mmCIF file of C-alpha atoms in Angstrom:
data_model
loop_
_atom_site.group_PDB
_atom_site.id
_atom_site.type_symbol
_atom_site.label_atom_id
_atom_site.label_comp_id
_atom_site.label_asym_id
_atom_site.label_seq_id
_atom_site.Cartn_x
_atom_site.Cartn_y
_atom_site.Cartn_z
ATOM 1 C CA UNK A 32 0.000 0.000 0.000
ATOM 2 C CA UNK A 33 2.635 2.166 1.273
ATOM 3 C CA UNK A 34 4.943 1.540 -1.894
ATOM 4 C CA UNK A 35 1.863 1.969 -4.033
ATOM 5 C CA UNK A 36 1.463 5.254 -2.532
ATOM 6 C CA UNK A 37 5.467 6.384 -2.817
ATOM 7 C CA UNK A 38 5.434 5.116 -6.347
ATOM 8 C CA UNK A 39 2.059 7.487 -7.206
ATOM 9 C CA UNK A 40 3.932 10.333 -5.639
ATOM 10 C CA UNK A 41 7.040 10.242 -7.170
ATOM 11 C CA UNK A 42 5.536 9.667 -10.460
ATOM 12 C CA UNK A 43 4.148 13.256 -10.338
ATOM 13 C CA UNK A 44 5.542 16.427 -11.894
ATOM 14 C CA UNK A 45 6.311 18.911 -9.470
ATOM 15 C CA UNK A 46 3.282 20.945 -10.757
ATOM 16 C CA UNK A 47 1.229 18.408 -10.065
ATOM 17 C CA UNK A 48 2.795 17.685 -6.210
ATOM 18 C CA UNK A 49 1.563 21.659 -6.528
ATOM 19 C CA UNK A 50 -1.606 21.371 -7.724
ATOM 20 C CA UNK A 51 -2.204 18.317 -5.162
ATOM 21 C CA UNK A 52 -1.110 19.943 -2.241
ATOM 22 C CA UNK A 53 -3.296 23.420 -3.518
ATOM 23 C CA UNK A 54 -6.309 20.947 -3.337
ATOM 24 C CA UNK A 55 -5.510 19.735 0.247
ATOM 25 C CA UNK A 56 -4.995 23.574 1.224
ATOM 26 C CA UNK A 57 -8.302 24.688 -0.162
ATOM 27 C CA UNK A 58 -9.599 21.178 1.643
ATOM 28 C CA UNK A 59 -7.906 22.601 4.957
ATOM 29 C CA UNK A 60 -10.376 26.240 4.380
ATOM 30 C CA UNK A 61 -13.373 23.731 3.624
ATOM 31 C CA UNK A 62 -12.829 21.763 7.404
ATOM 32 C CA UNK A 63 -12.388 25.179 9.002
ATOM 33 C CA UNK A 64 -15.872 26.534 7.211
ATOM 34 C CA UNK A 65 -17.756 23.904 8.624
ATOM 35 C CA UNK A 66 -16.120 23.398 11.788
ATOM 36 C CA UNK A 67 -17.397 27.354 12.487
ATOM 37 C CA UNK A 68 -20.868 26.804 10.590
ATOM 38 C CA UNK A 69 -21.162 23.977 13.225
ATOM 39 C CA UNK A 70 -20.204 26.228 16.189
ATOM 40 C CA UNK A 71 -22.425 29.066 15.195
ATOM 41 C CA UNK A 72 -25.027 26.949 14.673
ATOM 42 C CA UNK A 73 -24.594 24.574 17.537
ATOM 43 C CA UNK A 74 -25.955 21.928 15.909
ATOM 44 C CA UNK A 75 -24.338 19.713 13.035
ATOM 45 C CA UNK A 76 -26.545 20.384 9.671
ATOM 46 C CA UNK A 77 -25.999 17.391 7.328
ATOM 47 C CA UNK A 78 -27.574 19.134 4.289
ATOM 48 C CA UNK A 79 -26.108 22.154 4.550
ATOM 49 C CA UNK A 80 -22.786 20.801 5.213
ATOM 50 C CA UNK A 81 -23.483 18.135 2.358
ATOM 51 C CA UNK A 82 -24.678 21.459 0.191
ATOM 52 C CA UNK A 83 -21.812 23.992 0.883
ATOM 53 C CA UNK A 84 -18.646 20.921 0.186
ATOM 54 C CA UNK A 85 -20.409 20.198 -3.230
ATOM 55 C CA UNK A 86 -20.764 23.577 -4.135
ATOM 56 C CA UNK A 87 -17.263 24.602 -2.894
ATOM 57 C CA UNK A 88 -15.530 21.295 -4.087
ATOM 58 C CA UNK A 89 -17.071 21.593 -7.282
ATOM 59 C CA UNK A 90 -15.797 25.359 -7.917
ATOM 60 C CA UNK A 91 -12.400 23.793 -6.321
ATOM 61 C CA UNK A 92 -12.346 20.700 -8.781
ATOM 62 C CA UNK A 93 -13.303 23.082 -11.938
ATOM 63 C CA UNK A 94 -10.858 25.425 -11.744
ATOM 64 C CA UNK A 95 -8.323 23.084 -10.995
ATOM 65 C CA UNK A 96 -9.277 21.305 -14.590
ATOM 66 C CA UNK A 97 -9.156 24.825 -16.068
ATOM 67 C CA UNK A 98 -5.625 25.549 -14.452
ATOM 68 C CA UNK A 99 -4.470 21.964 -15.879
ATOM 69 C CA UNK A 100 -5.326 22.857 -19.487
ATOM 70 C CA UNK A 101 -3.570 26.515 -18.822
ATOM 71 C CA UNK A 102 -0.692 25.027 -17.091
ATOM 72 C CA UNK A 103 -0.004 22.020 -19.857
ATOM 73 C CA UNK A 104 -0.024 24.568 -22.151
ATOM 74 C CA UNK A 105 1.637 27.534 -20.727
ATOM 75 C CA UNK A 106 4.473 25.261 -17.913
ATOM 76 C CA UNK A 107 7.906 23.985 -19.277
ATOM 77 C CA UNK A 108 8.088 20.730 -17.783
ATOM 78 C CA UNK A 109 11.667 19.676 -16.603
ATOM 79 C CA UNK B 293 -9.170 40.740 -13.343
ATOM 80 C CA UNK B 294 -11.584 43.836 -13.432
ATOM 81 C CA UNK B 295 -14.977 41.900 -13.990
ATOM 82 C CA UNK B 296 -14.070 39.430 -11.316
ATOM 83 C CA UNK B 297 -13.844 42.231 -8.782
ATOM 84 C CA UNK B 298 -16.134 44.505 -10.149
ATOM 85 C CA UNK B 299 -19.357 42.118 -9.941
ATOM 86 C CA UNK B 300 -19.465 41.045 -6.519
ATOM 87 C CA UNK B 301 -18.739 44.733 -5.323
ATOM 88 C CA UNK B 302 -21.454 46.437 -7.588
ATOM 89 C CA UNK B 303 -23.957 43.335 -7.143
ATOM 90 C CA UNK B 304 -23.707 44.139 -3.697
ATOM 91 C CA UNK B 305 -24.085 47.973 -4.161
ATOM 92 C CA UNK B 306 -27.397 47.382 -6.193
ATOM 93 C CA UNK B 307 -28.504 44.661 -3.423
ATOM 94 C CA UNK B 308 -27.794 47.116 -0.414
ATOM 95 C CA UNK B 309 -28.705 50.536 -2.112
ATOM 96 C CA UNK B 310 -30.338 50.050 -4.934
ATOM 97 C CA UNK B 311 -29.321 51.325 -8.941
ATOM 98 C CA UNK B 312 -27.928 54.542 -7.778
ATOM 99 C CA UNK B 313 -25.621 53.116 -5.019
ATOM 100 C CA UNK B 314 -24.643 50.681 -7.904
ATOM 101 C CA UNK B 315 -24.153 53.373 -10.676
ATOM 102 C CA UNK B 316 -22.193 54.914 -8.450
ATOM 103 C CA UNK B 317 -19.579 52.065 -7.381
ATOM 104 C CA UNK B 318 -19.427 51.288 -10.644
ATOM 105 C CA UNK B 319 -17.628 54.621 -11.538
ATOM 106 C CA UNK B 320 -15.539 54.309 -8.567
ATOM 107 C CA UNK B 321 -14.170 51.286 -9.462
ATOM 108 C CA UNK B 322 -13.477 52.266 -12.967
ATOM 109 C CA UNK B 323 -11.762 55.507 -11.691
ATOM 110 C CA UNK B 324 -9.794 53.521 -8.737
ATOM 111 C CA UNK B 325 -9.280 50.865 -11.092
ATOM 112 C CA UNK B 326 -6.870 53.054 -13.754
ATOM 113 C CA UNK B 327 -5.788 54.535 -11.150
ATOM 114 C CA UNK B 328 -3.882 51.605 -9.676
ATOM 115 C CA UNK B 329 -3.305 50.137 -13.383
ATOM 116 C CA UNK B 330 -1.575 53.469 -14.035
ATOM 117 C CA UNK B 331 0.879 53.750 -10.821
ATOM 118 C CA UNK B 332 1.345 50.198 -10.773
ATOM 119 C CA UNK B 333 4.894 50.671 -11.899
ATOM 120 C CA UNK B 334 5.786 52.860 -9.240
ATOM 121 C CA UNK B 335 4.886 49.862 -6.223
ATOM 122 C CA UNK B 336 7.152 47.970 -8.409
ATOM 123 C CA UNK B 337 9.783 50.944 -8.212
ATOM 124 C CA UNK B 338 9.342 50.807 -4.602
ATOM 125 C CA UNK B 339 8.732 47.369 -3.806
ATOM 126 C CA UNK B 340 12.287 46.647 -5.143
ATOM 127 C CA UNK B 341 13.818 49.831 -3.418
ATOM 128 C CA UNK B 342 15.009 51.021 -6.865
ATOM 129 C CA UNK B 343 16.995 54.292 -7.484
ATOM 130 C CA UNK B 344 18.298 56.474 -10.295
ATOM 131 C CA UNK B 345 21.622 56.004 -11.052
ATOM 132 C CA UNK B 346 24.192 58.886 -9.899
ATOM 133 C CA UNK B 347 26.252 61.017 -12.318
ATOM 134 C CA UNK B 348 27.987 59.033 -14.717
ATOM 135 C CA UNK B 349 27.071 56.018 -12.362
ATOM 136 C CA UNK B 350 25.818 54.401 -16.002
ATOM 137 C CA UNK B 351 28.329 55.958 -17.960
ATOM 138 C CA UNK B 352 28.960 53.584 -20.547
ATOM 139 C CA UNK B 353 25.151 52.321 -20.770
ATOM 140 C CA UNK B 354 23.688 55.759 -21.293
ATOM 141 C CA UNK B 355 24.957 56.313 -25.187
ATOM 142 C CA UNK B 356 23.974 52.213 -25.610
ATOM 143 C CA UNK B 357 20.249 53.359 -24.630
ATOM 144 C CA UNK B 358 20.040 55.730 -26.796
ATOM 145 C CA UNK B 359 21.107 53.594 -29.239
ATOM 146 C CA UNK B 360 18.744 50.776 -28.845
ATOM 147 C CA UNK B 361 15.930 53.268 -28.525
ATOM 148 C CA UNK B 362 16.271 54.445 -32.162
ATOM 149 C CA UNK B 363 17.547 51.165 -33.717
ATOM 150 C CA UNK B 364 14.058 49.780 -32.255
ATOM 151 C CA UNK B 365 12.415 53.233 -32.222
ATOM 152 C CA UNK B 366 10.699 53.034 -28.647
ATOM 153 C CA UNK B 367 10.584 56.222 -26.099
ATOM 154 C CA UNK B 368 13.866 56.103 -24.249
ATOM 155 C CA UNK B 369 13.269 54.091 -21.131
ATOM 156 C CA UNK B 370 14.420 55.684 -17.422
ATOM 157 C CA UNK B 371 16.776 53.801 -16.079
ATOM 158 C CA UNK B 372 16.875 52.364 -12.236
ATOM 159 C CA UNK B 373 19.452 50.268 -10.145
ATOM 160 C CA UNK B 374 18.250 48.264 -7.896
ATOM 161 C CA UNK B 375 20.393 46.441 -5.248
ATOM 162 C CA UNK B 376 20.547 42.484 -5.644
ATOM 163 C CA UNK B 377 22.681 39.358 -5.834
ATOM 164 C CA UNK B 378 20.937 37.875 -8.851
ATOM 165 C CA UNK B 379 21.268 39.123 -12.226
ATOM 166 C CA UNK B 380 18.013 39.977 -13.010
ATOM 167 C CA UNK B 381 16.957 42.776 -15.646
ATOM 168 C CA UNK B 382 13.304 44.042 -16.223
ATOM 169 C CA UNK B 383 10.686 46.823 -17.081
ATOM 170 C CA UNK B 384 7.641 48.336 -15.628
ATOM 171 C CA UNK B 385 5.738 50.846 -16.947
ATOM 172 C CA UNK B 386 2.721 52.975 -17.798
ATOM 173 C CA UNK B 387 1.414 54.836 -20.880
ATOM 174 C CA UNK B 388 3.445 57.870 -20.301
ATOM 175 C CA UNK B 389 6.738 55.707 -20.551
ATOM 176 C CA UNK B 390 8.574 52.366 -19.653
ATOM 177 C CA UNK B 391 11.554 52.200 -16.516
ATOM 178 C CA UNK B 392 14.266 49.672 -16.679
ATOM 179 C CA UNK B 393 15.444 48.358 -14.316
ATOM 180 C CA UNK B 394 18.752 46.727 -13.922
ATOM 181 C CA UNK B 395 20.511 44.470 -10.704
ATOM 182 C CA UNK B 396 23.869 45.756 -9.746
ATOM 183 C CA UNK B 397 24.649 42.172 -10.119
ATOM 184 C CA UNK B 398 23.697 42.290 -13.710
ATOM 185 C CA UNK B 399 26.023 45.713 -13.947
ATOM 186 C CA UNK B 400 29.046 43.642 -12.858
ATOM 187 C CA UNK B 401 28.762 39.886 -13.906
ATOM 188 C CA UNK B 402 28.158 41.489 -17.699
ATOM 189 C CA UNK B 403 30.237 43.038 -20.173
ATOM 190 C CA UNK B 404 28.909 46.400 -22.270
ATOM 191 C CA UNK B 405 28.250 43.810 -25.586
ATOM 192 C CA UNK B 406 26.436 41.640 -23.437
ATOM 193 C CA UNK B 407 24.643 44.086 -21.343
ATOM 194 C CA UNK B 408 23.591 45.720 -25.254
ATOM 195 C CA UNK B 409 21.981 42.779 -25.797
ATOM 196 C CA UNK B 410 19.882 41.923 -22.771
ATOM 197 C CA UNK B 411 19.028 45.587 -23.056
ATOM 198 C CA UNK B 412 17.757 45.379 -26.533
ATOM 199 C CA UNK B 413 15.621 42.323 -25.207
ATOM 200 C CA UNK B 414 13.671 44.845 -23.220
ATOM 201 C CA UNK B 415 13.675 47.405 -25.856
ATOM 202 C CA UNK B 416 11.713 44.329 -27.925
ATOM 203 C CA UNK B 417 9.247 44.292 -25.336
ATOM 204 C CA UNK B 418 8.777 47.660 -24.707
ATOM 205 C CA UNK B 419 7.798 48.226 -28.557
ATOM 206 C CA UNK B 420 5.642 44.939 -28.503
ATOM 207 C CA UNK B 421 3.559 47.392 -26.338
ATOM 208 C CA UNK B 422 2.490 45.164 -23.244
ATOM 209 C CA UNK B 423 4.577 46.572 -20.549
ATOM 210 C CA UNK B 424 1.724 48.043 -19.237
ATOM 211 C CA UNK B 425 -0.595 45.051 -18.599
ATOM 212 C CA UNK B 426 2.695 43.379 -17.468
ATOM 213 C CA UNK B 427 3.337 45.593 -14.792
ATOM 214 C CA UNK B 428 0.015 45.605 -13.211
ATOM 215 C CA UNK B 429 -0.363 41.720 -13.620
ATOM 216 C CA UNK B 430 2.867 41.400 -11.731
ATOM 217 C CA UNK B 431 1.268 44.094 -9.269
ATOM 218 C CA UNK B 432 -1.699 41.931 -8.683
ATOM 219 C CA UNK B 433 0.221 39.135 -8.530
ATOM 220 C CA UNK B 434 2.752 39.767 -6.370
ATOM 221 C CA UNK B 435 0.573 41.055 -3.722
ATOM 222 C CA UNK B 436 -1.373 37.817 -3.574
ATOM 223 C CA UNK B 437 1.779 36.031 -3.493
ATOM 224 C CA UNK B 438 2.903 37.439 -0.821
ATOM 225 C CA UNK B 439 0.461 36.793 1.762
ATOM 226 C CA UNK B 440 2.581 33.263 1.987
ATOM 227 C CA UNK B 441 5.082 35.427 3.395
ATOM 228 C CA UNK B 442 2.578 37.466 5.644
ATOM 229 C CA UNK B 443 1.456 33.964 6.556
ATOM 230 C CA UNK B 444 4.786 33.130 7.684
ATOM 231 C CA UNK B 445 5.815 36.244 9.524
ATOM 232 C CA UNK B 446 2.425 36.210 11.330
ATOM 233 C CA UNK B 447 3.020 32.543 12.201
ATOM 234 C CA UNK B 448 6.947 33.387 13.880
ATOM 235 C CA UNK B 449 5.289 36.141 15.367
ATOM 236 C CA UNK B 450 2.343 34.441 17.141
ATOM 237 C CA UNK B 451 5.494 31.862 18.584
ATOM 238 C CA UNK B 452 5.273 29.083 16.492
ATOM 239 C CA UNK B 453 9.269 29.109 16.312
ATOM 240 C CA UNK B 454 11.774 30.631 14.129
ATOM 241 C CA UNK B 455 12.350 30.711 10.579
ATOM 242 C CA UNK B 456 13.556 27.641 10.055
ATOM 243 C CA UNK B 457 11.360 25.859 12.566
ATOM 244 C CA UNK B 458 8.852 23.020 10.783
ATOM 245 C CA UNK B 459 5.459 24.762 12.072
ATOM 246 C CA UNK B 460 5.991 28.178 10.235
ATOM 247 C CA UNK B 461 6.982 26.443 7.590
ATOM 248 C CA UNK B 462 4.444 24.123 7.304
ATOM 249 C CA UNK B 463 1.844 27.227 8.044
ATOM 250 C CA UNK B 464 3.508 28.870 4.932
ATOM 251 C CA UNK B 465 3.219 25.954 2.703
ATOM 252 C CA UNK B 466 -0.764 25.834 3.739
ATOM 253 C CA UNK B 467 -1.171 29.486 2.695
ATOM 254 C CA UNK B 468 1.685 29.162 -0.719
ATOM 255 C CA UNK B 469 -1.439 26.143 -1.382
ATOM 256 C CA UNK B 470 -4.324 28.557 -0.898
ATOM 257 C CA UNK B 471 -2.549 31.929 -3.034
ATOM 258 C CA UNK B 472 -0.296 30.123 -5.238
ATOM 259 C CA UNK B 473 -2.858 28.117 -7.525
ATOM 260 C CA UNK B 474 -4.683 31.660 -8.406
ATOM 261 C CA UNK B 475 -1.666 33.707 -8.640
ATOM 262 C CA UNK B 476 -0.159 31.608 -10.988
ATOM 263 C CA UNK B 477 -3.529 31.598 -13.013
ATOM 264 C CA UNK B 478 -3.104 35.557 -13.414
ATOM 265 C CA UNK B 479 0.160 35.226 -14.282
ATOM 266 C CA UNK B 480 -0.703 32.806 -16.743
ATOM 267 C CA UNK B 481 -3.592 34.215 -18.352
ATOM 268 C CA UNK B 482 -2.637 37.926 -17.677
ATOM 269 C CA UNK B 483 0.642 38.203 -18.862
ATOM 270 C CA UNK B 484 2.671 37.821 -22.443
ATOM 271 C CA UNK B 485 4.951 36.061 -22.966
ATOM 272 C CA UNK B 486 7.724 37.130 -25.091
ATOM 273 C CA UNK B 487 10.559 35.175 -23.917
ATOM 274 C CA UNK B 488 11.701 33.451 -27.656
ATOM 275 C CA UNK B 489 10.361 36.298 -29.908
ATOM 276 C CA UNK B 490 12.289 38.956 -27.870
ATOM 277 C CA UNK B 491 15.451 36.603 -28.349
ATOM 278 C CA UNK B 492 14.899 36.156 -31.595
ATOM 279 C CA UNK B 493 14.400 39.586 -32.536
ATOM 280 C CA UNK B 494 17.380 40.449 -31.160
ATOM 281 C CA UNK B 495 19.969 38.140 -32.482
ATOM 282 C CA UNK B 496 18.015 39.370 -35.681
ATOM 283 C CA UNK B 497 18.797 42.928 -35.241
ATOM 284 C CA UNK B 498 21.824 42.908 -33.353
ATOM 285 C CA UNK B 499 23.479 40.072 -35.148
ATOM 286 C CA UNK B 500 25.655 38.736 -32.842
ATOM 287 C CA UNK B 501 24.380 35.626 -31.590
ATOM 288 C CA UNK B 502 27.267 34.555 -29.941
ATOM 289 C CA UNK B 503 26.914 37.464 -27.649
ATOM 290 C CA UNK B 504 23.399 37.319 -26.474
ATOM 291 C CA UNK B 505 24.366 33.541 -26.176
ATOM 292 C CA UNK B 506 26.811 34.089 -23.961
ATOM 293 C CA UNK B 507 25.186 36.937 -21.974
ATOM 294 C CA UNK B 508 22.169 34.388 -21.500
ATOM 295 C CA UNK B 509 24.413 31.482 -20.652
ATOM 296 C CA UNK B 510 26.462 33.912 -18.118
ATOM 297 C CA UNK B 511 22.987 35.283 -16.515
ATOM 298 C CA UNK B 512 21.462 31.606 -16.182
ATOM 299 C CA UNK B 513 24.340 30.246 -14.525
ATOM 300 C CA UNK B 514 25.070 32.852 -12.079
ATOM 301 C CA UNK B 515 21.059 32.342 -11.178
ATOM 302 C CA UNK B 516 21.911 28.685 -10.556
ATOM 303 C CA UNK B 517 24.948 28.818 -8.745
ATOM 304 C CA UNK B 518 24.819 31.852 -6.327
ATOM 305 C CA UNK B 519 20.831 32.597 -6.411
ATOM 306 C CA UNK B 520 19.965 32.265 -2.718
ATOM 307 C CA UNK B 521 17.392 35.181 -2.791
ATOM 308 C CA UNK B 522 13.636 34.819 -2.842
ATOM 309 C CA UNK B 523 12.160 36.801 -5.188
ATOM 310 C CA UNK B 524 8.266 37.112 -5.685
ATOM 311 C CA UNK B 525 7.132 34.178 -8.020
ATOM 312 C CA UNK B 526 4.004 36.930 -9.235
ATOM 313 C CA UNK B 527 6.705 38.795 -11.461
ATOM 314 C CA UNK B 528 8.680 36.139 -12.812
ATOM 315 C CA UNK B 529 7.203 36.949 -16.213
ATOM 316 C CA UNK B 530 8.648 40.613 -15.823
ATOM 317 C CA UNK B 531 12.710 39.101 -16.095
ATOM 318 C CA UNK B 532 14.522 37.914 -18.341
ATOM 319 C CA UNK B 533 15.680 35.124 -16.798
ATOM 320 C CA UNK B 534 13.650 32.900 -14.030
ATOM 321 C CA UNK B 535 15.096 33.719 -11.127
ATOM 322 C CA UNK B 536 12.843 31.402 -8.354
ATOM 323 C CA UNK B 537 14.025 28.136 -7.523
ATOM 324 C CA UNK B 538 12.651 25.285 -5.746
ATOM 325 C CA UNK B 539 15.051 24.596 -3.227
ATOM 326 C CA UNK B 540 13.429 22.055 -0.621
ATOM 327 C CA UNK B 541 9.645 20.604 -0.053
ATOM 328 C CA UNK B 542 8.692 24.008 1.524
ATOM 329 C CA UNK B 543 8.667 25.441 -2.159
ATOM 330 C CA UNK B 544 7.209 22.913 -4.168
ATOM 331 C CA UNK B 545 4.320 25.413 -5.252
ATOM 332 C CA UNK B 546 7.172 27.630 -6.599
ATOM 333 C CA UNK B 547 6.915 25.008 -9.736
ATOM 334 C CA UNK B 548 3.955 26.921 -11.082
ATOM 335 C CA UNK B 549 6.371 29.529 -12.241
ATOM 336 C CA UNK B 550 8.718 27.737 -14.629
ATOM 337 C CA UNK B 551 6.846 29.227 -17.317
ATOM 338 C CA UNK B 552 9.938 30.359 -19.683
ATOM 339 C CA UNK B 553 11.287 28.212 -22.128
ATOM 340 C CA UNK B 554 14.325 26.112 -20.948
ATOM 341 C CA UNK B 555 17.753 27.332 -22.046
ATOM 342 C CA UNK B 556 17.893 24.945 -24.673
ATOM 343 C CA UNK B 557 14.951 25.855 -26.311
ATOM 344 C CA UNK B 558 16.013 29.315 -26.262
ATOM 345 C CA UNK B 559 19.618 28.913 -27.504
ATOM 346 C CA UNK B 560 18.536 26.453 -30.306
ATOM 347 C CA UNK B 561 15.467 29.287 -31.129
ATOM 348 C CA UNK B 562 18.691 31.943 -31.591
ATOM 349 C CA UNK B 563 20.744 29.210 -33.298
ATOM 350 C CA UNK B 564 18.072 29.086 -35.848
ATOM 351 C CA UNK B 565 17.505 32.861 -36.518
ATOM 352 C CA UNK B 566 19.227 33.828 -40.398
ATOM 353 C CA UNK B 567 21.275 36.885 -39.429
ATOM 354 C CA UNK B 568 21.269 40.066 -41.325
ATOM 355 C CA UNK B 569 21.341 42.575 -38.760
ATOM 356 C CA UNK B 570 24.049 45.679 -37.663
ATOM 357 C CA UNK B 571 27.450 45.257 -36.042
ATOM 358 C CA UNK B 572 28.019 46.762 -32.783
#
């Protein structure tokens, strides 16, 4: 599993280490949205936790596929 | 850049206070807007603590200037030194005329043929005409990228350690994730990129390959070698040479940058140009 994992990593472009870790930054803003929806609210909403990760994953995941197509064109790959 | 700021501000306005109250930040953003697009260049100025050379400081570059200016008939560019351990040469500008400005590194590590010819490089994109848009991507830019920096300062400052301690650092690769992506979009999309057409052009003109080739060669290997300073990765497409590197983990998202051709691909693009230009 572990090797699997090592060999998927170090098959990536450095871009795309960048890219990944961008994703995992934006999922770190997601965590802290709900955990303070959840406080203010003082009460864990399902739906409009489900509602706000699709809609901000979704703008996430979209303009990451936009920046791919930008950066394959645009990035000199070493 | 404009439309993506604009909209939420005036939908707002129109929400809040109706059409006038949106009329109204409408024009206020298009006024503040050319404002900043206008003085850009000075931020830039500043940001890199530039100054104007002393007398006869630039001595022997002053009559090449003039030179270049006419040969490529652009408006004679100020000049500004800037202090720095990288050989790095670029312009900012506005519509009332372009500033270039020049390394001290870049003054010594290059002779007067080669510094003619990384010169004339600018001249090439200062009559291409997008110096202007440049300067205020790089603006925009920059600013977003640095709030890494801001994230890291903050971080040392709140006691998470020093600067080479692995919670700042890991704070300031959280925040590089967050502004990075985006910043290197507007770079991307914002800027031109004339990397291989002004090197072209000026092998063309000039016609002495072998110098620019050497003046490139000199400037990227200095860069590699003794390059330890960070410079903001939201101008890279002002210089003519890359000058951010990813050293370690930390600056992985620094990759988004690399966005000039590789020195191969630029010395085989000068290789190939059919000379038939001046003699210095």
């Amino acid at each position: 599993m572990f090797s699997e994992l090592n060999y998927f990593y170090t098959s990536l472009k450095d871009w795309q280490k960048a890219l990944m870790f961008s994703f995992i930054s934006y999922s770190i803003i997601l965590f802290g949205l709900i955990v303070a929806i959840t406080f203010i609210l003082k009460d864990f909403k399902f739906v409009l936790v489900f509602g706000l990760t699709f809609v901000y994953m979704g703008a996430v995941i979209l303009l990451m596929i936009i920046s791919v197509r930008i950066l394959k064109k645009r990035l000199i790959e070493k | 850049m404009f439309f993506i700021i604009s909209v939420p501000v005036i939908g707002s306005s129109v929400y809040f206070g109706g059409i006038v109250a949106g009329a109204l930040s409408l024009v206020i953003i298009i006024i503040l807007g050319r404002y900043v697009y206008l003085s850009a260049f000075r931020v830039l100025l500043k940001w890199y603590r530039c100054r104007e050379p002393g007398q006869g400081e630039l001595s022997t570059i002053d009559p090449i200037i003039d030179d270049l200016s006419s040969n490529f008939s652009v408006k004679r560019p100020k000049i500004y030194i800037f202090e720095s351990s990288v050989p790095v040469i670029f312009t900012v500008g506005s519509h009332k005329g372009p500033c270039m400005v020049l390394s001290s590194r870049s003054l010594s590590i290059l002779d007067k043929n080669e510094l003619k010819c990384i010169i004339a490089r600018e001249m090439v994109r200062i009559k291409e005409g997008s110096i202007s848009q440049n300067t205020f991507v790089a603006l925009v830019a920059g600013i977003i990228a640095s709030f890494s920096t801001t994230a890291l300062w903050m971080a040392m400052l709140s006691g998470f350690g020093n600067e080479e301690d692995p919670a700042p650092k890991f704070i300031r690769f959280v925040v590089m994730g967050i502004v990075m992506f985006p910043c290197s979009i507007i770079v991307y999309t914002g800027a031109s990129d004339l990397t291989l057409k002004a090197d072209t052009e000026v092998a063309r003109v000039l016609g002495k390959k072998d110098v620019l080739v050497s003046a490139l060669k000199r400037m990227h290997t200095d860069i590699l070698l003794n390059s330890m300073e960070y410079f903001n990765p939201g101008h890279v497409h002002l210089f003519t040479m890359n000058p951010v590197k990813v050293n370690s983990f930390f600056d992985l998202h620094l990759s988004l940058f690399e966005m000039r051709p590789d020195m191969a691909q630029r010395l085989n693009a000068i290789s190939q140009v059919m000379v038939n230009g001046s003699e210095f």
